[in-house]
Amino acid sequence: MAQQCFSKSFTRQEPIPEHAIERAISVLRSGKLHRYNVEVGEAGEVSELETEFASYIGKRYCLACASCGSAMYLALKSAGVQRGDKVLCNAYTLAPVPGAIENAGADIELVEICEDYTIDIRDLDRKAAAGNAKWLLLSHMRGHMADMDKIQRVCERHGLFLIEDCAHTMGAEWDGRKSGSFGQVSCFSTQTYKHMNSGEGGFLVTDDEELMARAILHSGSYMLYDRHVARPDLEVFDPIKKRIPNYSCRMDNLRAAILRPQLQMLTRQCQRWNERYRLLEAAIHSIEGLWCPPRDPRENYVGSSIQFSVCHGDSESIRLFLEKCRERGVELKWFGSPEPAGFTSAYQSWEYFGNLPDLPNTNRILKRMCDMRIPLTFTLDDCRVIAEILRDVATDILQSD
Ligand SMILES: *Cc1c(COP(=O)(O)O)cnc(C)c1O
C-alpha cells in the first residue's frame, strides 16, 4: 500500500476576512494610514481597536504597537527597567523576548522549565530570593500557562513586577481569568502566525496610569497623545511629556482596520483551534514513544500549535523521526536541534548576553521536544491524516529500547 502523505502547508493561514479587507480598502482610499491622521472628533481605527482590545482583556488601557517585541520593549522601559537591571524570564521562549530585554539594556536571568514546558516555579522562587531581580517577564511560550495563582504568590513574596508575554495566549484563560489580565503590564502579538493576523503588530495592556502614559509617549505619540482613547487623564502626561524619548513603535490604521473584525471572531477561532488540538492531542497520547503533557483543567488554552516529547531513543533517532515525518509532509520543529532553525531557537543561541547559565532540566526537556503548527486551514480530517503519519513514523523509528 502506498504511504499516505500530507501535502498542505504548515505556514498557510486563513485569508483575511472579506469585511476586514473592505475596511482596509476604505482606509487606503482615505489615504489616512497614520494613526494620528484623523479628523476632529474622529477616533480612527487604531484608537477604536485599542478601546475594543482593552475591554476584551478587561484592562483600562491599551496601546497598539508595531509588534509584540516592541510592546515588550516599551513595557520594560515604561516599568522603569534600567541599564544593568536583572529581568527574570523562563528559558523556553522565542527570540524577541530576550531581544526586548537586551534592547532595554537589562540583563536576563533565565529560569528553568518543567516537564509540562511551563516555568519552574520553584526555580523562580529560588532565583527571586537569591538575586536582586525586580521584574519577571513571563512568556506563555506556545500557549503553555503556568499555575498563575502560584506565580502571583511568588511575585508578591519577592516584590516582582509581572510582565506577561501573551503572544500565544491571546484568547486563553487561567481559571476563568484572561491571560494578560494577571500582569501589571501584558503584551500580545498580531503577527501572521499568532491568533489575529495583521502581518506585524502587537498590544500592550495595563491598569497602571503612569506606566501607560510613559508607554504612549515612548511609542511615538509626539504631543498628540490626547488623541488616544484608552489612555489615562491628560494630567498624567503633563509632568513627563518632555522627559520620555520617542521610540517610534506605533501601529497604523491599515493594520488596525483588519484587526478590528478579527477581534470579533477571536472566540470562535480559538474554539476551532482547540477542536484540532484536542484531536491531535488524543492521537499523540495513544502513540507509543510520544508524550504530550496533560494540561491543567484550569488552563483554557488556545491550541494553535502542539508540542510533544519523544520519549525513546537518542538525538539521532529524534532527528530521523523528524526527517521521516517531513518526507511524508508533516513539518515538525525541534527545540533540541544543535543549530537554531526557522522560528525555533534554544536559549544557548542568545550569545549576546555573554555567559548564560547551563540549565540541565531545560536542556533535557528541549532535547526531546517537537513543535507543530496547527493552522486553521487544516480540517479535522487533515489532522487525522497527520496523526496517522506521526503514528506510522513513530512505530517505525521509535521502538522502545
Ligand atoms: C511571536 C512571539 C513574540 C513576538 O512577537 P512579534 O510580534 O513577532 O514581535 C513574543 N513571544 C513569543 C512567545 C512569540 O511566539
Tab-separated table of C-alpha atoms and ligand atoms in Angstrom, residues 67-70 72 93-94 96-97 139-142 165 167-168 189-191 194 200-201, ligand 1:
chain	number	residue	atom	x	y	z
A	67	SER	CA	4.957	44.259	17.136
A	68	CYS	CA	4.832	42.281	20.355
A	69	GLY	CA	8.623	42.635	20.555
A	70	SER	CA	8.282	46.425	20.544
A	72	MET	CA	7.630	44.209	25.431
A	93	THR	CA	10.695	31.317	24.832
A	94	LEU	CA	11.130	32.976	21.462
A	96	PRO	CA	12.030	38.574	20.544
A	97	VAL	CA	11.674	38.100	24.317
A	139	SER	CA	6.452	34.160	28.407
A	140	HIS	CA	3.479	31.828	27.897
A	141	MET	CA	5.541	30.143	25.219
A	142	ARG	CA	3.490	28.167	22.682
A	165	ASP	CA	4.151	37.805	27.123
A	167	ALA	CA	1.938	36.174	22.070
A	168	HIS	CA	0.471	32.644	22.140
A	189	SER	CA	1.253	39.836	19.079
A	190	THR	CA	-0.817	40.175	15.905
A	191	GLN	CA	1.956	38.839	13.718
A	194	LYS	CA	-0.460	34.315	16.093
A	200	GLU	CA	3.099	42.540	12.117
A	201	GLY	CA	1.608	44.177	15.184
B	1	LIG	C1	5.906	35.739	18.228
B	1	LIG	C2	6.292	35.812	19.633
B	1	LIG	C3	6.685	37.015	20.205
B	1	LIG	C4	6.919	38.300	19.465
B	1	LIG	O1	6.014	38.656	18.579
B	1	LIG	P1	6.324	39.733	17.418
B	1	LIG	O2	5.021	40.396	17.258
B	1	LIG	O3	6.764	38.925	16.248
B	1	LIG	O4	7.387	40.646	17.920
B	1	LIG	C5	6.921	37.031	21.559
B	1	LIG	N1	6.839	35.925	22.309
B	1	LIG	C6	6.508	34.742	21.792
B	1	LIG	C7	6.415	33.563	22.693
B	1	LIG	C8	6.237	34.642	20.437
B	1	LIG	O5	5.945	33.456	19.916
